[in-house]
Amino acid sequence: MLSCACTTCACADHHTKQTSGKSCTDKQQLEMAKVLMCSDHDEKLKLFCKTCQKLVCVICRDGDKHARHVFKPVKEAAQINKMVLKAALNFLDKENGQFKSLIHKQKTEITKTEDESKTLLAKISAQFEEMHQFLRQKEAEAKKQLENEEEKVIEVMQKNLSMIDLRFTESKKNEDILQPALEFDQPDHFLQWWSETGLKQTEAMQTDLNHICVHSWVELKYMSKVNDLIVRTGSFFLGPHETHLQFFVWKEMLGSIKPVPESLTLKDPRSAYLKVSPKGTKIRQADRVTGLYKNFNPGTVSEENFQTGQHYWEIEVGEKPDWTVGVKMDAETQLSATKSAESEILLHLKHSKGYVLSWDGEDTTLNTRDKPQKIGLYLDCERKQVSFYNADNMSRLVQINYNLMKPCCLTLVPGLYLNGINCDPLIVCSYKFNTGNR
C-alpha cells in the first residue's frame, strides 16, 4: 500500500478550479486532452490520493505531505469514482422522477381544487339565485297586491271626484245664468228676465216651495248639493305584509329551503330519572322527590345512525344552566354503562363553569360570551368533522376532526337536576312546513 503527505497538488487544484461548476466546453475538452503534470515536480499525475481525493505524481506519493495516505492508479480510481458518480446520478434520476411525479400530482390537485372551487361557486350562486328568485317573486306579489289595493281605492275616489265635478258643473252653470241679471239697470227688463228665467232657476234651488214667503226673501232656503259630499281618503292597509313583511316572507321562504335541519327520534332508555316525550323529540330530567343521586346525570341517543353524507341538527337548550349535546360513535355500545372518551365528541354547558368541549379524553374550555338558545350540530361523515354552532346567529363555536370509522349518532344529556331549576327539556328542533304545492 502506497502512502504520502497530505498536500494539495497545484496542478490538480488548478484543474479543479477550472472545471468545478462549469459545463464542458470545447476549449475545456482540448485542455483536458493534454497530459496533466504535477506543478511541483513536473511529473505526470499517475496516482490518485483517496485520502485527499487529489491527483498526485510518484514523487508526491513518497513525500511527507502524503504519508500514510491511500493511493490508487488513475484508471482504477477513475473507474471507482465513476461508479460512485453513476450511483449518484441514478439516485438523482430517481429523485427527479419523484419530483416530477410530485409536481404533476400537485398541479393535478391544484387544478382539481380550482375546478371544485368553481363548481362550488356555481352551486353557491345557484342556491342564492333560487333565494333571489323567490324573493323577487314575493316582491312582485307584494307590489301587485299594493297595486290592486291602490286600484280599488283610487276607483272609489275617482267616482267620488266625478260626482263632485258633476255637481260643481251644475252649480257653476246656475251661477253663470243668474249672475248677469244683477247687471240690469231697468226694473222692467229685470222683471221680464225674472219671469222667464230667474224664477224657475231659483225655485229649482229651493228646499220647500209650499212654505215660501215671497215678501220675506230672507226666509228662503236653498237645497245644498255640497253638504252630503265628502272627500274620500286614500288610506289602505296591507296588514302584516306592511308592518311585518320581512318576517312573513322569511317564514314562507323556510318552506322552500332545502335541506333544513333534520328530524331525529330519541331512544327512551326507560330510566326512572329521564323523561322522553312520546314523539321522541324532547328529553328532560324526571321530577325527583328526594335529593338522592342528585349528581346522577343520564342521557340518551338517537335511534338513527349515520356513517355517510353531511347532517345538521338544531337543539333548543333555552335557558338551561346545565346540558350536554354531542356525537357518539359505535352504535353497539350507545347505551352501555362503559363510556369511551375517544368515541364521544361532546359540548357541555356546565353549571357555573361555562362551555366545555370533551374529546379524546380531554376537556377544553371555550371562550365565548354568547349564551345561545339553540345549538347547531354539523356532522360531516365524509371529512370526519363535527362542528358546533350558535344557531341563534350561525356563528361556529368549535370544530373537531375524528378518525373513527364507526357509525355516529346524536347524544343528548339534559344535565344535572339542580334541585329542579334545570328541569326544562332539551328539544330536537323540527323545520317541517306545510308548503302546499311549493
Coordinates of C-alpha atoms in Angstrom, one line a residue:
M1 CA 0.0 0.0 0.0
L2 CA 1.4 3.4 -1.1
S3 CA 1.3 6.5 1.2
C4 CA 2.3 10.2 1.0
A5 CA 1.9 13.5 2.9
C6 CA -1.4 15.5 2.8
T7 CA -0.7 18.5 0.5
T8 CA -2.7 19.8 -2.4
C9 CA -1.2 19.4 -5.8
A10 CA -1.1 22.7 -7.6
C11 CA -1.9 21.2 -10.9
A12 CA -4.8 19.3 -9.5
D13 CA -6.1 22.5 -7.8
H14 CA -5.7 24.4 -11.0
H15 CA -7.7 21.8 -12.9
T16 CA -10.4 21.6 -10.2
K17 CA -10.8 25.4 -10.2
Q18 CA -11.2 25.4 -14.0
T19 CA -13.7 22.6 -14.2
S20 CA -15.8 23.0 -11.0
G21 CA -19.3 24.1 -11.6
K22 CA -18.8 24.7 -15.4
S23 CA -20.1 22.9 -18.4
C24 CA -17.6 21.1 -20.6
T25 CA -16.9 23.4 -23.5
D26 CA -14.8 22.5 -26.5
K27 CA -11.9 24.5 -25.1
Q28 CA -12.0 22.7 -21.8
Q29 CA -12.2 19.4 -23.6
L30 CA -9.0 20.2 -25.5
E31 CA -7.2 21.3 -22.3
M32 CA -8.3 18.0 -20.6
A33 CA -6.9 16.1 -23.5
K34 CA -3.4 17.3 -22.6
V35 CA -1.2 15.3 -20.3
L36 CA -1.7 16.6 -16.7
M37 CA 1.6 17.4 -15.0
C38 CA 2.4 18.0 -11.3
S39 CA 3.2 21.7 -10.9
D40 CA 5.6 20.9 -8.0
H41 CA 7.7 18.2 -9.6
D42 CA 6.9 18.4 -13.3
E43 CA 5.9 14.7 -13.3
K44 CA 2.9 13.0 -14.8
L45 CA 0.0 12.7 -12.4
K46 CA -0.3 8.9 -12.4
L47 CA -1.8 8.3 -9.0
F48 CA -5.0 9.4 -7.1
C49 CA -4.8 10.0 -3.4
K50 CA -8.0 8.6 -1.9
T51 CA -7.3 10.3 1.4
C52 CA -7.1 13.8 -0.2
Q53 CA -9.2 12.9 -3.2
K54 CA -6.5 14.6 -5.4
L55 CA -4.3 13.6 -8.4
V56 CA -0.6 13.2 -7.4
C57 CA 2.7 12.2 -9.0
V58 CA 5.0 9.5 -7.8
I59 CA 7.3 12.0 -6.0
C60 CA 4.3 13.5 -4.2
R61 CA 3.4 10.0 -3.1
D62 CA 6.7 9.5 -1.4
G63 CA 6.8 12.9 0.3
D64 CA 6.0 13.6 3.9
K65 CA 2.9 15.5 2.9
H66 CA 1.1 12.3 1.8
A67 CA 2.5 10.0 4.5
R68 CA 0.2 7.1 5.3
H69 CA -2.3 8.1 2.6
V70 CA -4.0 5.6 0.4
F71 CA -3.4 5.8 -3.4
K72 CA -4.9 4.2 -6.5
P73 CA -3.8 4.1 -10.1
V74 CA -5.5 6.8 -12.1
K75 CA -7.5 4.4 -14.3
E76 CA -8.7 2.3 -11.3
A77 CA -9.6 5.4 -9.2
A78 CA -11.4 6.8 -12.2
Q79 CA -13.5 3.6 -12.6
I80 CA -14.3 3.6 -8.9
N81 CA -15.3 7.2 -8.8
K82 CA -17.3 6.8 -12.0
M83 CA -19.3 4.1 -10.3
V84 CA -19.9 6.5 -7.4
L85 CA -20.9 9.1 -9.9
K86 CA -23.3 6.7 -11.6
A87 CA -24.8 5.8 -8.3
A88 CA -25.3 9.5 -7.5
L89 CA -26.8 10.0 -11.0
N90 CA -29.1 7.0 -10.5
F91 CA -30.2 8.4 -7.2
L92 CA -30.8 11.9 -8.7
D93 CA -32.7 10.3 -11.6
K94 CA -34.9 8.5 -9.2
E95 CA -35.3 11.6 -7.1
N96 CA -36.0 13.8 -10.1
G97 CA -38.6 11.3 -11.3
Q98 CA -40.2 11.5 -7.9
F99 CA -40.0 15.3 -8.1
K100 CA -41.7 15.3 -11.5
S101 CA -44.4 12.9 -10.2
L102 CA -45.0 15.2 -7.2
I103 CA -45.1 18.2 -9.4
H104 CA -47.6 16.5 -11.7
K105 CA -49.7 15.4 -8.8
Q106 CA -49.6 18.8 -7.1
K107 CA -50.6 20.5 -10.3
T108 CA -53.4 18.0 -10.7
E109 CA -54.5 18.7 -7.2
I110 CA -54.3 22.5 -7.8
T111 CA -56.4 22.1 -11.0
K112 CA -58.8 19.7 -9.1
T113 CA -59.1 22.2 -6.3
E114 CA -59.7 25.1 -8.7
D115 CA -62.4 23.0 -10.5
E116 CA -64.0 22.1 -7.2
S117 CA -64.0 25.8 -6.2
K118 CA -65.6 26.7 -9.5
T119 CA -68.2 24.0 -9.1
L120 CA -68.9 25.1 -5.5
L121 CA -69.0 28.7 -6.6
A122 CA -71.6 27.8 -9.3
K123 CA -73.6 25.8 -6.7
I124 CA -73.5 28.8 -4.2
S125 CA -74.6 31.1 -7.0
A126 CA -77.4 28.8 -8.0
Q127 CA -78.7 28.5 -4.4
F128 CA -78.6 32.2 -3.9
E129 CA -80.3 32.7 -7.2
E130 CA -83.1 30.4 -6.1
M131 CA -83.5 32.6 -3.0
H132 CA -83.2 35.7 -5.1
Q133 CA -85.8 34.3 -7.5
F134 CA -88.1 33.5 -4.5
L135 CA -87.6 37.0 -3.1
R136 CA -88.2 38.6 -6.5
Q137 CA -91.4 36.6 -6.8
K138 CA -92.6 37.7 -3.3
E139 CA -91.6 41.2 -4.1
A140 CA -93.7 41.1 -7.3
E141 CA -96.6 39.6 -5.4
A142 CA -96.4 42.3 -2.7
K143 CA -96.2 45.0 -5.3
K144 CA -99.1 43.5 -7.2
Q145 CA -101.2 43.3 -4.0
L146 CA -100.4 47.0 -3.4
E147 CA -101.3 47.9 -7.0
N148 CA -104.7 46.1 -6.7
E149 CA -105.4 47.8 -3.4
E150 CA -104.5 51.1 -4.9
E151 CA -106.7 50.5 -7.9
K152 CA -109.7 49.7 -5.7
V153 CA -109.2 52.8 -3.5
I154 CA -108.5 55.1 -6.5
E155 CA -111.6 53.8 -8.2
V156 CA -113.8 54.8 -5.3
M157 CA -112.1 58.1 -5.1
Q158 CA -112.4 58.7 -8.8
K159 CA -116.1 58.0 -8.6
N160 CA -116.5 60.5 -5.8
L161 CA -114.5 63.1 -7.7
S162 CA -116.7 62.6 -10.7
M163 CA -119.8 63.2 -8.6
I164 CA -118.3 66.4 -7.1
D165 CA -117.2 67.6 -10.5
L166 CA -120.8 67.0 -11.9
R167 CA -122.5 68.9 -9.1
F168 CA -119.9 71.7 -9.3
T169 CA -120.5 71.9 -13.1
E170 CA -124.3 72.2 -12.5
S171 CA -123.9 74.8 -9.7
K172 CA -121.5 76.8 -11.8
K173 CA -123.9 76.7 -14.7
N174 CA -126.7 78.1 -12.5
E175 CA -124.3 80.8 -11.2
D176 CA -123.5 81.7 -14.8
I177 CA -127.2 82.0 -15.6
L178 CA -128.1 84.1 -12.5
Q179 CA -125.1 86.3 -12.2
P180 CA -125.7 88.5 -15.3
A181 CA -129.2 89.5 -14.1
L182 CA -127.7 91.8 -11.4
E183 CA -126.4 94.0 -14.2
F184 CA -129.9 95.0 -15.4
D185 CA -130.4 98.7 -14.7
Q186 CA -134.1 98.9 -15.7
P187 CA -136.5 97.2 -13.4
D188 CA -138.9 96.1 -16.2
H189 CA -136.1 94.4 -18.0
F190 CA -135.1 92.6 -14.8
L191 CA -138.6 91.5 -14.1
Q192 CA -139.0 90.3 -17.6
W193 CA -135.9 88.1 -17.2
W194 CA -137.2 87.0 -13.7
S195 CA -140.5 85.9 -15.1
E196 CA -138.9 84.0 -18.0
T197 CA -135.8 82.5 -16.3
G198 CA -134.9 83.7 -12.8
L199 CA -137.9 82.4 -11.0
K200 CA -137.6 78.9 -12.4
Q201 CA -133.9 78.7 -11.6
T202 CA -134.3 79.9 -8.0
E203 CA -137.3 77.7 -7.4
A204 CA -135.3 74.7 -8.5
M205 CA -132.7 75.6 -5.9
Q206 CA -135.2 76.0 -3.0
T207 CA -135.9 73.2 -0.5
D208 CA -139.7 73.7 0.2
L209 CA -141.7 75.6 -2.3
N210 CA -145.0 75.2 -0.3
H211 CA -143.8 77.4 2.5
I212 CA -142.1 80.1 0.5
C213 CA -143.0 83.7 1.6
V214 CA -142.3 85.9 -1.4
H215 CA -142.4 89.0 0.7
S216 CA -139.8 87.6 3.1
W217 CA -137.0 86.6 0.9
V218 CA -134.6 86.2 3.8
E219 CA -136.5 83.1 4.9
L220 CA -135.9 81.3 1.6
K221 CA -133.8 78.1 2.0
Y222 CA -131.9 76.6 -0.8
M223 CA -131.1 72.9 -1.2
S224 CA -127.3 72.4 -0.9
K225 CA -125.6 69.9 -3.2
V226 CA -122.4 70.0 -1.1
N227 CA -123.5 69.0 2.4
D228 CA -123.8 65.3 1.6
L229 CA -120.5 65.2 -0.2
I230 CA -117.2 64.1 1.5
V231 CA -113.6 63.7 0.5
R232 CA -112.8 60.0 0.2
T233 CA -109.4 59.3 1.8
G234 CA -106.8 57.1 0.1
S235 CA -105.8 55.1 3.2
F236 CA -105.4 51.4 2.8
F237 CA -103.6 48.7 4.9
L238 CA -101.9 45.6 3.8
G239 CA -101.9 44.0 7.3
P240 CA -98.7 42.1 8.4
H241 CA -97.3 42.4 4.9
E242 CA -97.0 46.1 5.6
T243 CA -95.8 46.0 9.1
H244 CA -94.0 42.6 9.3
L245 CA -93.2 42.0 5.7
Q246 CA -89.7 40.6 6.1
F247 CA -90.7 38.1 8.8
F248 CA -93.7 36.8 6.9
V249 CA -91.6 36.4 3.7
W250 CA -88.9 34.7 5.7
K251 CA -91.4 32.2 7.1
E252 CA -92.6 31.5 3.6
M253 CA -89.0 31.1 2.4
L254 CA -88.3 28.5 5.1
G255 CA -90.9 26.3 3.4
S256 CA -89.0 26.4 0.1
I257 CA -85.4 25.9 1.5
K258 CA -83.8 22.5 1.3
P259 CA -82.2 20.9 3.0
V260 CA -83.3 22.0 6.5
P261 CA -82.1 20.7 9.9
E262 CA -83.0 17.0 10.1
S263 CA -85.5 15.5 12.5
L264 CA -84.5 12.8 15.0
T265 CA -86.1 10.3 17.3
L266 CA -84.6 9.9 20.7
K267 CA -84.4 6.5 22.3
D268 CA -86.3 6.1 25.5
P269 CA -83.8 4.4 28.0
R270 CA -86.7 3.6 30.3
S271 CA -84.9 5.3 33.2
A272 CA -86.7 6.5 36.3
Y273 CA -84.6 9.6 36.1
L274 CA -85.3 10.6 32.5
K275 CA -88.5 11.6 30.6
V276 CA -88.6 11.2 26.8
S277 CA -91.6 12.7 25.0
P278 CA -93.9 10.3 23.1
K279 CA -92.6 11.5 19.7
G280 CA -89.0 11.2 20.9
T281 CA -88.1 14.9 20.3
K282 CA -87.7 16.1 23.9
I283 CA -85.8 14.8 26.9
R284 CA -85.6 16.1 30.5
Q285 CA -84.8 15.1 34.0
A286 CA -87.6 13.4 35.8
D287 CA -89.1 15.1 38.8
R288 CA -87.3 13.9 42.0
V289 CA -88.9 13.6 45.4
T290 CA -85.6 13.2 47.3
G291 CA -82.1 14.5 46.9
L292 CA -80.6 11.1 46.4
Y293 CA -78.4 10.7 43.3
K294 CA -78.5 14.4 42.8
N295 CA -75.4 14.2 40.7
F296 CA -76.7 11.4 38.5
N297 CA -76.8 12.7 35.0
P298 CA -78.1 10.2 32.5
G299 CA -78.8 10.8 28.8
T300 CA -79.9 9.1 25.6
V301 CA -79.0 8.8 22.0
S302 CA -80.9 9.0 18.7
E303 CA -82.4 5.9 17.1
E304 CA -80.8 6.9 13.8
N305 CA -77.2 6.3 13.0
F306 CA -75.0 8.0 10.3
Q307 CA -71.9 6.9 8.5
T308 CA -72.1 8.8 5.2
G309 CA -73.1 12.2 4.0
Q310 CA -73.5 15.5 5.8
H311 CA -76.1 16.1 8.5
Y312 CA -77.2 19.1 10.6
W313 CA -79.5 19.4 13.6
E314 CA -80.5 22.1 16.0
I315 CA -81.1 21.5 19.7
E316 CA -83.1 24.0 21.7
V317 CA -81.4 24.4 25.1
G318 CA -83.2 27.6 26.1
E319 CA -82.1 29.0 29.5
K320 CA -81.0 25.6 30.9
P321 CA -77.9 26.1 33.1
D322 CA -76.5 22.6 32.5
W323 CA -76.7 20.3 29.5
T324 CA -74.7 18.2 27.0
V325 CA -75.0 17.8 23.3
G326 CA -72.8 15.8 21.0
V327 CA -72.0 12.9 18.8
K328 CA -71.3 9.3 19.9
M329 CA -69.6 6.7 17.7
D330 CA -70.2 2.9 17.7
A331 CA -73.9 2.2 17.8
E332 CA -73.5 -1.2 19.5
T333 CA -72.3 0.5 22.8
Q334 CA -74.5 3.6 22.7
L335 CA -76.4 2.9 25.9
S336 CA -73.8 0.8 27.6
A337 CA -72.5 1.7 31.0
T338 CA -68.9 1.8 29.7
K339 CA -68.0 5.0 28.1
S340 CA -65.0 5.7 25.9
A341 CA -63.7 9.2 25.7
E342 CA -62.4 8.5 22.2
S343 CA -65.9 7.6 21.0
E344 CA -67.6 10.8 22.0
I345 CA -67.4 14.5 21.0
L346 CA -69.4 16.5 23.5
L347 CA -70.2 20.1 24.1
H348 CA -71.3 20.9 27.6
L349 CA -72.7 23.9 29.4
K350 CA -71.5 23.1 32.9
H351 CA -73.3 24.8 35.8
S352 CA -71.2 27.8 36.8
K353 CA -68.3 26.6 34.7
G354 CA -69.2 27.8 31.2
Y355 CA -68.9 25.9 27.9
V356 CA -66.6 22.9 27.8
L357 CA -65.6 20.6 24.8
S358 CA -64.9 17.0 25.7
W359 CA -63.0 14.9 23.1
D360 CA -60.2 12.3 23.2
G361 CA -60.2 12.2 27.0
E362 CA -59.6 15.9 27.3
D363 CA -61.8 18.9 28.4
T364 CA -61.2 22.2 26.7
T365 CA -62.9 25.4 28.0
L366 CA -64.4 27.5 25.2
N367 CA -64.1 31.3 25.3
T368 CA -67.5 32.6 24.3
R369 CA -69.6 35.4 25.7
D370 CA -72.7 34.3 23.9
K371 CA -75.3 32.1 25.5
P372 CA -77.2 30.6 22.6
Q373 CA -80.8 29.4 23.0
K374 CA -80.2 26.8 20.2
I375 CA -77.1 24.7 19.4
G376 CA -76.4 23.7 15.9
L377 CA -74.5 20.4 15.3
Y378 CA -73.0 19.6 11.9
L379 CA -71.7 16.1 11.2
D380 CA -69.6 15.6 8.0
C381 CA -69.1 11.8 7.7
E382 CA -67.0 12.2 4.5
R383 CA -64.5 14.6 6.0
K384 CA -64.9 13.2 9.6
Q385 CA -65.7 16.5 11.2
V386 CA -68.0 17.6 13.9
S387 CA -68.9 21.3 14.3
F388 CA -70.9 23.1 16.9
Y389 CA -72.7 26.3 16.1
N390 CA -74.5 29.1 17.9
A391 CA -77.7 28.5 16.0
D392 CA -79.1 31.9 17.1
N393 CA -76.6 33.7 14.8
M394 CA -75.0 30.8 12.9
S395 CA -71.5 31.5 14.3
R396 CA -69.3 28.5 14.7
L397 CA -68.3 27.7 18.3
V398 CA -65.8 24.8 17.6
Q399 CA -64.8 22.2 15.0
I400 CA -63.3 18.8 15.7
N401 CA -61.8 16.1 13.4
Y402 CA -62.2 12.5 14.3
N403 CA -60.7 9.3 12.7
L404 CA -63.1 6.5 13.9
M405 CA -64.8 4.5 11.1
K406 CA -67.9 3.6 13.2
P407 CA -71.4 4.8 12.7
C408 CA -72.4 8.0 14.6
C409 CA -75.5 9.1 16.4
L410 CA -76.7 12.1 18.3
T411 CA -76.4 12.1 22.1
L412 CA -78.3 14.4 24.5
V413 CA -77.9 14.7 28.2
P414 CA -80.4 17.1 29.9
G415 CA -77.9 18.0 32.6
L416 CA -77.9 17.9 36.4
Y417 CA -81.3 18.2 38.2
L418 CA -80.0 21.1 40.4
N419 CA -82.9 20.9 42.8
G420 CA -85.4 21.5 40.0
I421 CA -84.0 24.6 38.4
N422 CA -82.8 22.6 35.4
C423 CA -85.9 20.6 34.7
D424 CA -86.6 22.1 31.2
P425 CA -86.2 19.7 28.3
L426 CA -83.7 19.6 25.5
I427 CA -85.7 19.8 22.3
V428 CA -84.7 18.5 18.8
C429 CA -86.0 21.3 16.6
S430 CA -88.1 20.4 13.6
Y431 CA -88.4 22.6 10.5
K432 CA -91.2 20.8 8.6
F433 CA -93.7 23.2 6.9
N434 CA -97.0 22.7 5.2
T435 CA -96.0 24.3 1.9
G436 CA -98.7 23.0 -0.3
N437 CA -97.6 22.7 -3.9
R438 CA -94.4 24.5 -3.4

